[in-house]
Structure formats: structure tokens, C-alpha cells
């Protein structure tokens, strides 16, 4: 790795443009009825159409068009009404057709933008960037070449060939690796929200290529770019960009020139390696695909897609902080996955406006014990057995002072998971968790005995050490074996200290 001094690095600006491929969640392929499933037996989901055998004709998958438009609408793109597909001709073993069917001149989504917020944990720096999109176009995927370790041959699996993709192409607007990471993470969140793609970078159903160049600060023309591939996580996209920045600056600062080429990222050592130079690339000889008629997007088709758009994470975040009064952090966590946001909304459904403490309690459940349960069991909310209405009952019990959150998280949650059809109050009762000790008659003797045990602390409290309240609270809760309403206890403890 070239060693470039920070002062030299500071003289240069990093310029990044991203190309993100997303496998669309369609049942079948983009031009053929073969299943578009992941992980099947190799070479089982391939029809003669996918292989473009003579006499076969492709037919466009309507759902793929819908999903591409969904993504475009979410990003504020202009939706092209007149679409043609083109043949991009090249030879490669995993492309048995000899050409890729793609959109060259008329991408289905044009322009658009995405605002991203980035944060760097290490330096504690943060910022935001507005990233303009160049386009989103539809195309088919190629098959997969598999290079077994210690083998001299390459294996081909053509199941992926013909799978529907969108390619999201940004303008070269990104200036930091963190911005690129944040952009990719936000795109992944959006495709999941929209049901466009499962967003799995590790399995490659979402893939990101980074175009990277450098230029001296103040220079207005762009430097020569390198395209980096083979990063299978947001983190690795950032690492690859950081490495490429230093490599290019070292080259240019020493009087050399960057070569236009495609490079592969190696996650083991964090470096990039030349794969092929752009100059050696074939001319793709694009021409309109003669077997597919132009596709016209009608007003009705577009309006139906618009009407079916779900609420976007940013809008939900605003609702969660505004209408529900949740902290920004909670709103961010709860809207990270659509299933979490949907679950929360279902829990909150029916609570009066202004029930802020209930919303916060529901949020605590989702961010705390429920999240822990899902992590432990490697499951998600989509298969979580406890229905939202049940969690609403739990929060209502808590709110009425009949349930202690800590205890309920430990004991009631497993019971609810095991018997989700039974009312929460009934299960809590059976487990002995329903608090009778909200009445003062039961609590006051406990409080008095605790205060009697800590005379020095009581005196200190009365002289102004108010934070000792926590100690008394803890002792009373312990004495009540946790079966007391913390709010009530706190109120009674304060009264006892202030009046006695
Ligand atoms: P190509 O014809 O080589 O594919 P494009 O103009 O289609 O190049 O751009 C592909 C991607 O590269 C886009 O995301 C674009 O923003 C980005 N890009 C173009 N030029 C540069 C540059 N000089 N530095 C960084 N990224 C760039
Ligand atoms: Mg390109």
C-alpha cells in the first residue's frame, strides 16, 4: 500500500459515482417464465428463451416494469413513457445469448435524487449530501461463473441468467467514502421498503460498483476514473473507495497517471487489483432489440403504481417524532425496517393522540426485549408470533401501573410467544406478575422499613442530595420483589422523604 502523507491527501478531492444493481423480487425472469429463485440446483431454471435459442421470443415481465417505476417514484425520477430495450453485445461464458438485453438510450427512470446523512463513528464527524441520479434502467442479469478453489476449471450456473435487474446510476456527486456508504445503505433500505429487492449485498442480490477518481482541489474538470467491483457489504464499499483514493493520489502526486480500468476489491487485504482496462473492452454495438416491441407506460398504469406506494421511511420518521412524540433515535430505529414500522403502527392503532408515554413504552419493547428475542432466535417481525394487539395490552397494563416492564420483559414475553392467543392480563396474572402492590397500604410499610435501614442517606437526602432517591427506589422495588409500579413507588418514596 502506497504511503501518502495526510497533507498530500488533503490537496486532492475524491469523486465517486455509484452503479447499484438490484435483483427485482419477481417470480419469474425479465423476459421468460423460468423461476427467478435464489439457491436452486445449478442450471435447473433455464428455458430456451433465456438462452435465446433460435425461434424463441422474449416477453417483458410486467411486474419488473412496475418495480422499476416504484423505485423511480421513490427517488423523484421522471418516468419515461416510451421505452425500448437494446442489445449490448459481448462474449462471456456466463452470457450464453451473446448479448445482454438492457436499456441504453431510454432508461425507464431519468434523474431524481437522494439526500443522505452520514456519520463516522471513529471521528464523530457527520454530514449530509444530495446525490443526483443519472438514471435507473431495466436489464437482465448474466449467469454465474464459479471458480472452485484448487481447480483448473470454471463452473457455470445459468440459473441467474435472465433475472430481472434495475441498475441505479448516480451522477459523480459523492465526495467521501462515508457518503457512498450512506447512499448504499439508504438505497438498500428503500428497495426493502418498496418490495423491489431483498437488498442482500452478501448474497449478491444487490451489487454496488464504485467509480472513483481524484483531482486537485479547485480543479473543475473530473479526473480519470477507475471502476471498482466485488464489494459485498457497505463497509467494503467504503474500504475499497478509501484504498482507491490513496492509491490514485499516490500515483498522481508522483507525476503518474491513473489508468481507466476495472479493478477488483480484495476484502482480505483491503486492496484493489486491475481486472481489465477500459481500452481493451469491446465496443458493445448497442442496437434496439428487434424481438421486443417498444413499451408504452400509460397514465392508468403509472397512477395505479403511485397509489400503491407505501409510506417512505423519512415520512414515517417525521410521523413518529411529530404525531407520537418519540425521540429522533427511536424514530430512526423503528423505521429502519418496514416490518418494524408496520408493527409499531399496528400497536399504536387505537391509542388516543397525545398518549406519548404509551408510544414510548411500545418503542422500548420493540427496541429492547423484542429485538433481543428476534436476534437470539434469528427471526424477524414478519414471523413474530405475538400480534401487535397483544403488545398494546401489555403497554396498557404497564401504563395502568399493573405491570413492571423489567419483569414483564423477562417472564411475560416468553409466555406471550408460547401462547400468543391468550390475553396478556391473563398470562400476567397466571405468572404472578400482575401488580397488586399499587395500593399505598401495601407499599408504605416497605418504604418505611427501607428508610429505617438508611438513616444517614435519609439525612443526606434531606440536606439536598436528591439523587439518593434512586437508592431508596431500588431498595423498595427489591423489597417488593419487583412487583410494584415504579411510578407509584417513586411518588410515595418522595412523599415519605419530604414529610417525615
Ligand atoms: P462509462 O461510460 O464508463 O460507463 P458513465 O459516464 O456511464 O461511464 O458513468 C458511469 C458511472 O461513473 C456513473 O455513476 C458516473 O457518475 C460515474 N463517473 C463518471 N465519470 C466519473 C469520474 N470522473 N469520477 C468518478 N465517477 C465518475
Ligand atoms: Mg456505464
Short mmCIF file of C-alpha atoms and ligand atoms in Angstrom, two decimals:
data_model
loop_
_atom_site.label_atom_id
_atom_site.label_comp_id
_atom_site.label_asym_id
_atom_site.label_seq_id
_atom_site.Cartn_x
_atom_site.Cartn_y
_atom_site.Cartn_z
CA UNK A 1 0.00 0.00 0.00
CA UNK A 2 1.45 3.37 -1.01
CA UNK A 3 2.12 5.65 1.88
CA UNK A 4 0.73 9.09 1.15
CA UNK A 5 1.09 11.81 3.75
CA UNK A 6 -2.12 13.34 5.07
CA UNK A 7 -1.04 16.77 3.78
CA UNK A 8 -0.77 15.46 0.23
CA UNK A 9 -4.10 13.64 0.53
CA UNK A 10 -5.66 16.91 1.70
CA UNK A 11 -4.66 18.55 -1.60
CA UNK A 12 -6.88 16.18 -3.53
CA UNK A 13 -10.60 15.77 -3.85
CA UNK A 14 -12.26 12.37 -4.05
CA UNK A 15 -15.03 11.98 -6.65
CA UNK A 16 -17.35 8.97 -6.65
CA UNK A 17 -20.24 7.81 -8.81
CA UNK A 18 -22.08 4.60 -7.92
CA UNK A 19 -23.78 1.98 -10.03
CA UNK A 20 -26.09 -0.23 -7.97
CA UNK A 21 -27.64 -3.36 -9.40
CA UNK A 22 -30.72 -4.72 -7.64
CA UNK A 23 -32.30 -8.08 -8.41
CA UNK A 24 -36.03 -7.48 -8.63
CA UNK A 25 -38.38 -9.53 -6.49
CA UNK A 26 -40.26 -11.00 -9.42
CA UNK A 27 -41.42 -14.62 -9.51
CA UNK A 28 -40.08 -15.21 -12.99
CA UNK A 29 -37.35 -13.77 -15.15
CA UNK A 30 -37.50 -10.50 -17.01
CA UNK A 31 -38.20 -11.97 -20.46
CA UNK A 32 -39.04 -15.62 -19.73
CA UNK A 33 -41.24 -17.69 -17.41
CA UNK A 34 -38.36 -19.56 -15.69
CA UNK A 35 -38.34 -19.20 -11.91
CA UNK A 36 -36.18 -16.38 -10.60
CA UNK A 37 -35.33 -18.12 -7.33
CA UNK A 38 -32.05 -17.95 -5.47
CA UNK A 39 -30.11 -21.06 -4.46
CA UNK A 40 -31.74 -23.71 -6.64
CA UNK A 41 -29.87 -26.70 -8.10
CA UNK A 42 -27.46 -25.24 -10.67
CA UNK A 43 -28.77 -25.00 -14.23
CA UNK A 44 -32.35 -26.04 -13.47
CA UNK A 45 -34.17 -22.73 -14.01
CA UNK A 46 -33.26 -22.03 -17.60
CA UNK A 47 -35.56 -22.03 -20.59
CA UNK A 48 -34.58 -21.84 -24.25
CA UNK A 49 -35.86 -18.23 -24.19
CA UNK A 50 -33.30 -17.29 -21.55
CA UNK A 51 -30.64 -18.88 -23.76
CA UNK A 52 -32.02 -17.04 -26.82
CA UNK A 53 -32.21 -20.21 -28.83
CA UNK A 54 -33.35 -19.72 -32.41
CA UNK A 55 -37.10 -19.43 -32.72
CA UNK A 56 -37.71 -18.27 -29.15
CA UNK A 57 -39.17 -14.88 -28.35
CA UNK A 58 -38.71 -12.83 -25.18
CA UNK A 59 -41.73 -11.31 -23.46
CA UNK A 60 -41.39 -8.48 -20.94
CA UNK A 61 -42.33 -9.17 -17.30
CA UNK A 62 -44.92 -6.58 -16.28
CA UNK A 63 -44.04 -6.81 -12.59
CA UNK A 64 -40.41 -5.90 -13.34
CA UNK A 65 -41.59 -2.69 -15.01
CA UNK A 66 -43.80 -1.91 -12.00
CA UNK A 67 -40.96 -2.41 -9.53
CA UNK A 68 -38.55 -0.24 -11.53
CA UNK A 69 -41.15 2.53 -11.62
CA UNK A 70 -41.75 2.18 -7.86
CA UNK A 71 -38.09 2.83 -7.23
CA UNK A 72 -38.07 5.77 -9.63
CA UNK A 73 -41.09 7.33 -7.94
CA UNK A 74 -39.46 6.95 -4.52
CA UNK A 75 -36.40 8.80 -5.79
CA UNK A 76 -38.24 11.53 -7.67
CA UNK A 77 -37.22 10.36 -11.14
CA UNK A 78 -39.02 11.25 -14.32
CA UNK A 79 -40.72 8.10 -15.62
CA UNK A 80 -40.13 7.58 -19.34
CA UNK A 81 -43.38 6.75 -21.13
CA UNK A 82 -41.67 5.36 -24.22
CA UNK A 83 -39.23 2.55 -23.54
CA UNK A 84 -37.14 0.43 -25.83
CA UNK A 85 -34.73 -2.35 -24.97
CA UNK A 86 -31.32 -2.68 -26.55
CA UNK A 87 -28.85 -5.44 -27.16
CA UNK A 88 -25.46 -4.95 -25.59
CA UNK A 89 -23.23 -7.37 -27.45
CA UNK A 90 -20.30 -9.07 -25.84
CA UNK A 91 -18.91 -12.54 -25.39
CA UNK A 92 -18.64 -14.15 -21.99
CA UNK A 93 -19.21 -17.75 -20.92
CA UNK A 94 -21.95 -16.80 -18.43
CA UNK A 95 -23.85 -14.93 -21.16
CA UNK A 96 -24.97 -17.70 -23.50
CA UNK A 97 -27.08 -15.31 -25.60
CA UNK A 98 -24.03 -13.38 -26.71
CA UNK A 99 -25.76 -10.15 -25.76
CA UNK A 100 -27.40 -8.63 -22.71
CA UNK A 101 -30.85 -7.14 -23.14
CA UNK A 102 -30.77 -3.76 -21.41
CA UNK A 103 -31.95 -0.18 -21.77
CA UNK A 104 -29.35 2.11 -23.29
CA UNK A 105 -30.99 5.22 -24.74
CA UNK A 106 -34.34 5.20 -22.92
CA UNK A 107 -33.85 4.30 -19.26
CA UNK A 108 -37.25 3.87 -17.60
CA UNK A 109 -36.40 6.33 -14.80
CA UNK A 110 -34.49 9.51 -15.53
CA UNK A 111 -32.95 11.88 -13.00
CA UNK A 112 -34.09 12.01 -9.40
CA UNK A 113 -32.10 12.44 -6.24
CA UNK A 114 -31.47 11.11 -2.76
CA UNK A 115 -30.39 13.04 0.29
CA UNK A 116 -28.11 11.02 2.55
CA UNK A 117 -26.93 11.55 6.10
CA UNK A 118 -23.60 10.05 7.04
CA UNK A 119 -21.88 9.58 10.36
CA UNK A 120 -18.39 8.38 11.10
CA UNK A 121 -18.19 6.57 14.43
CA UNK A 122 -14.42 6.87 14.78
CA UNK A 123 -14.01 10.59 14.08
CA UNK A 124 -17.52 11.50 15.28
CA UNK A 125 -17.91 13.56 12.11
CA UNK A 126 -21.22 13.68 10.29
CA UNK A 127 -22.83 15.47 7.41
CA UNK A 128 -25.25 15.19 4.57
CA UNK A 129 -25.11 15.14 0.82
CA UNK A 130 -27.57 15.47 -2.02
CA UNK A 131 -26.86 12.80 -4.61
CA UNK A 132 -28.35 13.27 -8.07
CA UNK A 133 -29.32 10.20 -10.02
CA UNK A 134 -28.48 9.86 -13.64
CA UNK A 135 -30.93 7.05 -14.34
CA UNK A 136 -32.47 3.76 -13.35
CA UNK A 137 -32.77 1.26 -16.16
CA UNK A 138 -34.08 -2.27 -16.52
CA UNK A 139 -31.92 -5.12 -17.71
CA UNK A 140 -31.31 -8.82 -17.38
CA UNK A 141 -28.63 -10.42 -15.24
CA UNK A 142 -26.00 -12.82 -16.55
CA UNK A 143 -25.31 -16.32 -15.22
CA UNK A 144 -22.72 -17.00 -12.58
CA UNK A 145 -19.16 -18.23 -13.14
CA UNK A 146 -17.93 -20.27 -10.21
CA UNK A 147 -14.21 -20.74 -9.66
CA UNK A 148 -13.74 -23.69 -7.30
CA UNK A 149 -10.68 -23.42 -5.09
CA UNK A 150 -7.74 -25.57 -6.25
CA UNK A 151 -9.44 -26.38 -9.57
CA UNK A 152 -8.17 -25.53 -13.02
CA UNK A 153 -11.63 -25.16 -14.45
CA UNK A 154 -14.56 -22.76 -14.07
CA UNK A 155 -18.14 -23.89 -13.45
CA UNK A 156 -21.20 -22.17 -14.88
CA UNK A 157 -24.58 -21.80 -13.24
CA UNK A 158 -27.05 -20.18 -15.60
CA UNK A 159 -29.97 -20.03 -13.15
CA UNK A 160 -29.34 -16.32 -12.65
CA UNK A 161 -29.23 -15.63 -16.39
CA UNK A 162 -32.22 -13.53 -17.41
CA UNK A 163 -33.12 -12.49 -13.87
CA UNK A 164 -34.67 -9.00 -13.74
CA UNK A 165 -32.42 -6.18 -12.56
CA UNK A 166 -32.57 -2.48 -12.16
CA UNK A 167 -29.34 -0.53 -12.35
CA UNK A 168 -29.32 2.71 -10.38
CA UNK A 169 -26.66 5.10 -11.68
CA UNK A 170 -25.68 8.23 -9.77
CA UNK A 171 -24.02 11.37 -11.05
CA UNK A 172 -20.42 11.74 -9.80
CA UNK A 173 -21.72 13.71 -6.80
CA UNK A 174 -20.27 11.80 -3.88
CA UNK A 175 -17.16 13.20 -2.19
CA UNK A 176 -16.46 10.86 0.72
CA UNK A 177 -16.42 7.12 1.24
CA UNK A 178 -18.92 7.62 4.11
CA UNK A 179 -21.33 9.36 1.75
CA UNK A 180 -21.13 6.40 -0.62
CA UNK A 181 -21.75 4.02 2.28
CA UNK A 182 -24.72 6.04 3.48
CA UNK A 183 -26.14 6.22 -0.06
CA UNK A 184 -25.91 2.47 -0.48
CA UNK A 185 -27.44 1.79 2.95
CA UNK A 186 -30.32 4.14 2.18
CA UNK A 187 -30.92 2.54 -1.24
CA UNK A 188 -30.93 -0.86 0.44
CA UNK A 189 -33.49 0.35 2.98
CA UNK A 190 -35.68 1.79 0.21
CA UNK A 191 -35.66 -1.31 -2.01
CA UNK A 192 -36.69 -3.36 1.02
CA UNK A 193 -39.46 -0.95 1.97
CA UNK A 194 -40.76 -0.99 -1.55
CA UNK A 195 -40.52 -4.76 -2.01
CA UNK A 196 -38.31 -4.09 -5.03
CA UNK A 197 -35.33 -6.21 -3.94
CA UNK A 198 -34.26 -8.09 -0.82
CA UNK A 199 -31.15 -5.90 -0.66
CA UNK A 200 -28.79 -8.72 0.24
CA UNK A 201 -25.28 -7.49 -0.53
CA UNK A 202 -23.60 -10.64 0.79
CA UNK A 203 -25.56 -12.95 -1.48
CA UNK A 204 -25.22 -10.53 -4.35
CA UNK A 205 -28.89 -9.82 -4.98
CA UNK A 206 -27.74 -6.21 -4.61
CA UNK A 207 -24.32 -5.23 -6.00
CA UNK A 208 -22.50 -1.94 -5.97
CA UNK A 209 -19.76 -0.80 -8.33
CA UNK A 210 -17.87 2.34 -7.34
CA UNK A 211 -16.44 4.70 -9.96
CA UNK A 212 -13.62 6.60 -8.31
CA UNK A 213 -11.40 9.46 -9.47
CA UNK A 214 -9.30 12.14 -7.83
CA UNK A 215 -8.47 15.72 -8.75
CA UNK A 216 -6.51 18.56 -7.19
CA UNK A 217 -8.75 20.72 -5.06
CA UNK A 218 -10.04 23.65 -7.05
CA UNK A 219 -9.81 21.80 -10.36
CA UNK A 220 -13.16 21.84 -12.17
CA UNK A 221 -12.74 19.02 -14.67
CA UNK A 222 -13.04 15.43 -13.47
CA UNK A 223 -10.06 13.13 -13.18
CA UNK A 224 -9.84 9.82 -14.96
CA UNK A 225 -11.97 7.22 -13.22
CA UNK A 226 -11.47 3.64 -12.17
CA UNK A 227 -14.40 1.28 -11.67
CA UNK A 228 -14.13 -0.92 -8.58
CA UNK A 229 -16.18 -4.10 -8.21
CA UNK A 230 -16.53 -7.05 -5.89
CA UNK A 231 -17.55 -5.41 -2.62
CA UNK A 232 -20.15 -7.41 -0.75
CA UNK A 233 -21.02 -5.06 2.10
CA UNK A 234 -21.49 -1.37 2.78
CA UNK A 235 -18.31 -1.44 4.84
CA UNK A 236 -16.31 -2.97 1.98
CA UNK A 237 -17.59 -0.38 -0.48
CA UNK A 238 -16.17 2.27 1.85
CA UNK A 239 -12.89 0.40 2.31
CA UNK A 240 -12.46 -0.03 -1.43
CA UNK A 241 -13.07 3.68 -2.05
CA UNK A 242 -10.66 4.72 0.69
CA UNK A 243 -7.96 2.47 -0.70
CA UNK A 244 -8.58 3.66 -4.25
CA UNK A 245 -8.35 7.31 -3.16
CA UNK A 246 -4.92 6.79 -1.61
CA UNK A 247 -3.68 4.68 -4.49
CA UNK A 248 -4.71 7.26 -7.08
CA UNK A 249 -3.38 10.22 -5.12
CA UNK A 250 -0.04 8.46 -4.66
CA UNK A 251 0.10 7.85 -8.40
CA UNK A 252 -0.86 11.37 -9.46
CA UNK A 253 1.20 13.13 -6.79
CA UNK A 254 4.26 11.25 -8.05
CA UNK A 255 3.63 12.60 -11.55
CA UNK A 256 1.93 9.47 -12.86
CA UNK A 257 -1.47 8.97 -14.45
CA UNK A 258 -4.49 6.95 -13.45
CA UNK A 259 -5.38 4.24 -15.97
CA UNK A 260 -9.06 3.83 -16.89
CA UNK A 261 -9.72 0.32 -15.81
CA UNK A 262 -11.91 -2.03 -13.85
CA UNK A 263 -10.42 -3.17 -10.57
CA UNK A 264 -11.48 -5.86 -8.12
CA UNK A 265 -11.55 -5.31 -4.38
CA UNK A 266 -9.95 -7.92 -2.17
CA UNK A 267 -11.64 -7.88 1.24
CA UNK A 268 -8.78 -9.85 2.84
CA UNK A 269 -6.19 -7.11 2.46
CA UNK A 270 -8.39 -4.12 1.63
CA UNK A 271 -6.68 -3.50 -1.72
CA UNK A 272 -7.86 -3.28 -5.32
CA UNK A 273 -6.38 -5.14 -8.30
CA UNK A 274 -6.57 -4.40 -12.03
CA UNK A 275 -9.01 -6.71 -13.80
CA UNK A 276 -9.28 -5.26 -17.30
CA UNK A 277 -8.56 -1.89 -18.85
CA UNK A 278 -11.44 0.00 -20.38
CA UNK A 279 -9.46 0.47 -23.61
CA UNK A 280 -9.37 -3.27 -24.14
CA UNK A 281 -13.12 -3.51 -23.89
CA UNK A 282 -15.15 -4.38 -26.93
CA UNK A 283 -17.44 -1.91 -28.50
CA UNK A 284 -20.82 -3.20 -27.37
CA UNK A 285 -22.52 -2.30 -30.67
CA UNK A 286 -25.78 -1.41 -28.94
CA UNK A 287 -28.85 -1.64 -31.15
CA UNK A 288 -32.59 -1.84 -30.43
CA UNK A 289 -33.77 -5.34 -29.57
CA UNK A 290 -35.83 -6.36 -32.59
CA UNK A 291 -37.79 -9.06 -30.73
CA UNK A 292 -39.35 -6.70 -28.17
CA UNK A 293 -41.83 -4.01 -29.12
CA UNK A 294 -41.41 -0.58 -27.53
CA UNK A 295 -43.14 -0.40 -24.15
CA UNK A 296 -45.57 2.45 -23.55
CA UNK A 297 -46.38 3.39 -19.96
CA UNK A 298 -49.97 4.58 -19.76
CA UNK A 299 -51.39 7.09 -17.27
CA UNK A 300 -53.52 4.36 -15.70
CA UNK A 301 -50.56 2.04 -15.19
CA UNK A 302 -48.48 4.82 -13.62
CA UNK A 303 -51.32 6.03 -11.39
CA UNK A 304 -52.00 2.52 -10.10
CA UNK A 305 -48.35 2.20 -9.10
CA UNK A 306 -48.37 5.61 -7.45
CA UNK A 307 -51.50 4.75 -5.49
CA UNK A 308 -49.90 1.55 -4.16
CA UNK A 309 -46.70 3.26 -2.91
CA UNK A 310 -46.14 2.61 0.83
CA UNK A 311 -45.12 5.40 3.21
CA UNK A 312 -41.38 6.07 2.90
CA UNK A 313 -39.07 5.79 5.94
CA UNK A 314 -38.44 9.54 6.10
CA UNK A 315 -42.16 10.33 6.16
CA UNK A 316 -42.68 7.69 8.87
CA UNK A 317 -39.79 9.12 10.89
CA UNK A 318 -41.45 12.53 10.78
CA UNK A 319 -44.75 10.99 11.89
CA UNK A 320 -43.07 9.08 14.73
CA UNK A 321 -41.34 12.16 16.13
CA UNK A 322 -44.25 14.52 15.39
CA UNK A 323 -47.53 12.74 15.99
CA UNK A 324 -46.19 10.20 18.50
CA UNK A 325 -43.63 12.43 20.22
CA UNK A 326 -40.90 9.78 20.04
CA UNK A 327 -37.21 10.74 20.30
CA UNK A 328 -35.43 11.01 16.93
CA UNK A 329 -33.30 7.99 17.80
CA UNK A 330 -36.37 5.79 18.40
CA UNK A 331 -37.97 7.00 15.18
CA UNK A 332 -34.83 6.13 13.26
CA UNK A 333 -34.56 2.63 14.70
CA UNK A 334 -38.27 1.87 14.32
CA UNK A 335 -38.34 2.91 10.67
CA UNK A 336 -35.17 1.08 9.68
CA UNK A 337 -37.16 -1.94 8.53
CA UNK A 338 -40.66 -1.66 7.16
CA UNK A 339 -41.81 -4.65 9.22
CA UNK A 340 -40.84 -2.83 12.45
CA UNK A 341 -42.58 0.39 11.43
CA UNK A 342 -45.70 -1.54 10.40
CA UNK A 343 -45.73 -3.45 13.68
CA UNK A 344 -45.36 -0.27 15.70
CA UNK A 345 -48.17 1.43 13.79
CA UNK A 346 -50.41 -1.58 14.43
CA UNK A 347 -49.61 -1.45 18.18
CA UNK A 348 -50.30 2.29 18.32
CA UNK A 349 -53.53 1.96 16.35
CA UNK A 350 -56.38 2.97 18.63
CA UNK A 351 -54.41 4.88 21.25
CA UNK A 352 -55.55 8.45 21.74
CA UNK A 353 -53.38 11.20 20.28
CA UNK A 354 -51.04 12.54 22.90
CA UNK A 355 -50.53 9.14 24.54
CA UNK A 356 -46.79 9.81 24.35
CA UNK A 357 -45.78 7.59 27.26
CA UNK A 358 -47.55 4.64 25.67
CA UNK A 359 -45.86 5.22 22.33
CA UNK A 360 -42.52 5.41 24.11
CA UNK A 361 -43.26 2.25 26.08
CA UNK A 362 -44.16 0.39 22.88
CA UNK A 363 -40.95 1.68 21.31
CA UNK A 364 -38.95 0.43 24.31
CA UNK A 365 -40.46 -3.01 23.88
CA UNK A 366 -39.59 -3.15 20.21
CA UNK A 367 -36.07 -1.76 20.57
CA UNK A 368 -35.31 -3.78 23.71
CA UNK A 369 -36.71 -7.20 24.64
CA UNK A 370 -38.45 -7.96 21.34
CA UNK A 371 -35.38 -7.06 19.31
CA UNK A 372 -33.25 -9.19 21.63
CA UNK A 373 -35.67 -12.10 21.20
CA UNK A 374 -35.58 -11.78 17.41
CA UNK A 375 -31.79 -11.64 17.43
CA UNK A 376 -31.50 -14.67 19.66
CA UNK A 377 -33.86 -16.71 17.54
CA UNK A 378 -32.58 -15.30 14.22
CA UNK A 379 -36.11 -14.44 13.21
CA UNK A 380 -37.87 -11.24 12.28
CA UNK A 381 -41.12 -9.46 12.98
CA UNK A 382 -42.71 -10.97 9.90
CA UNK A 383 -42.81 -14.31 11.74
CA UNK A 384 -43.01 -12.97 15.32
CA UNK A 385 -45.92 -14.87 16.90
CA UNK A 386 -47.14 -12.14 19.27
CA UNK A 387 -49.68 -9.96 17.46
CA UNK A 388 -49.45 -6.17 17.80
CA UNK A 389 -52.75 -6.07 19.69
CA UNK A 390 -51.16 -8.20 22.42
CA UNK A 391 -48.28 -5.78 22.86
CA UNK A 392 -50.82 -2.99 23.07
CA UNK A 393 -52.46 -4.81 26.01
CA UNK A 394 -49.08 -5.17 27.70
CA UNK A 395 -48.31 -1.47 27.35
CA UNK A 396 -51.79 -0.58 28.60
CA UNK A 397 -51.20 -2.73 31.71
CA UNK A 398 -47.87 -1.03 32.27
CA UNK A 399 -49.47 2.34 31.85
CA UNK A 400 -52.10 1.42 34.46
CA UNK A 401 -49.32 0.55 36.88
CA UNK A 402 -50.22 -3.13 36.85
CA UNK A 403 -47.09 -4.42 35.21
CA UNK A 404 -43.40 -3.83 35.71
CA UNK A 405 -41.51 -3.51 32.41
CA UNK A 406 -38.34 -5.28 33.52
CA UNK A 407 -40.21 -8.26 34.91
CA UNK A 408 -42.60 -8.45 32.01
CA UNK A 409 -39.69 -8.42 29.56
CA UNK A 410 -38.10 -11.34 31.38
CA UNK A 411 -41.13 -13.50 32.17
CA UNK A 412 -44.20 -12.35 30.28
CA UNK A 413 -42.59 -12.12 26.86
CA UNK A 414 -41.65 -15.83 26.63
CA UNK A 415 -45.18 -16.71 27.81
CA UNK A 416 -46.71 -14.48 25.14
CA UNK A 417 -44.51 -16.05 22.48
CA UNK A 418 -45.60 -19.51 23.61
CA UNK A 419 -49.30 -18.67 23.89
CA UNK A 420 -49.98 -15.63 21.74
CA UNK A 421 -53.71 -16.32 21.63
CA UNK A 422 -54.19 -15.68 25.37
CA UNK A 423 -54.86 -12.17 26.69
CA UNK A 424 -51.80 -10.54 28.20
CA UNK A 425 -53.56 -9.79 31.51
CA UNK A 426 -54.49 -13.45 31.95
CA UNK A 427 -50.91 -14.63 31.34
CA UNK A 428 -49.52 -11.95 33.63
CA UNK A 429 -51.93 -12.99 36.34
CA UNK A 430 -51.01 -16.64 35.97
CA UNK A 431 -47.32 -15.79 36.23
CA UNK A 432 -47.97 -13.72 39.32
CA UNK A 433 -46.82 -10.60 37.56
CA UNK A 434 -49.94 -8.55 37.91
CA UNK A 435 -49.18 -5.90 40.47
CA UNK A 436 -51.44 -5.71 43.44
CA UNK A 437 -48.92 -3.54 45.20
CA UNK A 438 -50.02 -0.34 43.58
CA UNK A 439 -52.07 0.43 46.67
CA UNK A 440 -50.40 2.52 49.30
CA UNK A 441 -51.40 0.13 52.08
CA UNK A 442 -49.03 -2.50 50.75
CA UNK A 443 -46.24 -0.15 49.77
CA UNK A 444 -45.95 2.23 52.73
CA UNK A 445 -44.64 -0.35 55.24
CA UNK A 446 -41.99 -1.42 52.75
CA UNK A 447 -40.93 2.16 52.21
CA UNK A 448 -40.76 2.86 55.94
CA UNK A 449 -38.57 -0.18 56.56
CA UNK A 450 -36.19 0.82 53.75
CA UNK A 451 -35.87 4.37 55.07
CA UNK A 452 -35.21 2.99 58.54
CA UNK A 453 -32.33 0.95 57.13
CA UNK A 454 -30.58 4.01 55.66
CA UNK A 455 -30.75 6.81 58.25
CA UNK A 456 -27.56 8.53 57.09
CA UNK A 457 -28.75 8.58 53.48
CA UNK A 458 -32.15 9.88 54.52
CA UNK A 459 -30.46 12.74 56.35
CA UNK A 460 -28.24 13.46 53.35
CA UNK A 461 -31.28 13.48 51.06
CA UNK A 462 -33.00 15.96 53.26
CA UNK A 463 -29.91 18.18 53.12
CA UNK A 464 -30.21 18.26 49.33
CA UNK A 465 -28.62 15.08 47.93
CA UNK A 466 -31.74 14.44 45.88
CA UNK A 467 -30.12 11.82 43.68
CA UNK A 468 -30.27 9.39 46.62
CA UNK A 469 -33.88 8.91 45.59
CA UNK A 470 -32.63 6.25 43.16
CA UNK A 471 -31.12 4.22 46.00
CA UNK A 472 -34.37 4.21 48.01
CA UNK A 473 -36.38 3.38 44.91
CA UNK A 474 -34.14 0.42 44.13
CA UNK A 475 -34.39 -0.90 47.69
CA UNK A 476 -38.17 -0.62 47.78
CA UNK A 477 -38.51 -2.34 44.42
CA UNK A 478 -36.27 -5.10 45.71
CA UNK A 479 -38.35 -5.43 48.88
CA UNK A 480 -41.49 -5.63 46.73
CA UNK A 481 -39.75 -8.32 44.64
CA UNK A 482 -40.20 -6.11 41.63
CA UNK A 483 -43.96 -6.38 41.82
CA UNK A 484 -44.62 -2.73 42.36
CA UNK A 485 -45.43 0.04 39.98
CA UNK A 486 -42.22 2.08 39.77
CA UNK A 487 -44.11 5.30 39.18
CA UNK A 488 -46.22 4.85 42.26
CA UNK A 489 -43.22 3.83 44.35
CA UNK A 490 -41.28 6.87 43.25
CA UNK A 491 -44.16 9.13 44.18
CA UNK A 492 -44.62 7.53 47.63
CA UNK A 493 -40.89 7.48 48.37
CA UNK A 494 -40.65 11.17 47.62
CA UNK A 495 -43.66 11.90 49.81
CA UNK A 496 -42.24 9.86 52.67
CA UNK A 497 -38.87 11.61 52.49
CA UNK A 498 -40.31 15.05 52.26
CA UNK A 499 -42.93 14.78 55.00
CA UNK A 500 -41.44 12.59 57.73
P1 LIG B 1 -18.97 4.69 -18.54
O1 LIG B 1 -19.33 5.13 -19.91
O2 LIG B 1 -17.52 4.48 -18.34
O3 LIG B 1 -19.81 3.58 -18.01
P2 LIG B 1 -20.60 6.72 -17.38
O4 LIG B 1 -20.49 8.12 -17.84
O5 LIG B 1 -21.75 5.89 -17.90
O6 LIG B 1 -19.24 5.98 -17.64
O7 LIG B 1 -20.66 6.73 -15.81
C1 LIG B 1 -20.71 5.59 -15.05
C2 LIG B 1 -20.61 5.96 -13.59
O8 LIG B 1 -19.36 6.57 -13.33
C3 LIG B 1 -21.65 6.98 -13.14
O9 LIG B 1 -22.07 6.62 -11.82
C4 LIG B 1 -20.90 8.28 -13.08
O10 LIG B 1 -21.40 9.15 -12.09
C5 LIG B 1 -19.52 7.81 -12.71
N1 LIG B 1 -18.45 8.68 -13.18
C6 LIG B 1 -18.30 9.18 -14.43
N2 LIG B 1 -17.16 9.89 -14.50
C7 LIG B 1 -16.58 9.86 -13.28
C8 LIG B 1 -15.38 10.39 -12.73
N3 LIG B 1 -14.52 11.11 -13.46
N4 LIG B 1 -15.11 10.13 -11.44
C9 LIG B 1 -15.93 9.38 -10.69
N5 LIG B 1 -17.07 8.86 -11.16
C10 LIG B 1 -17.40 9.08 -12.44
MG1 LIG B 2 -21.88 2.77 -17.64
#
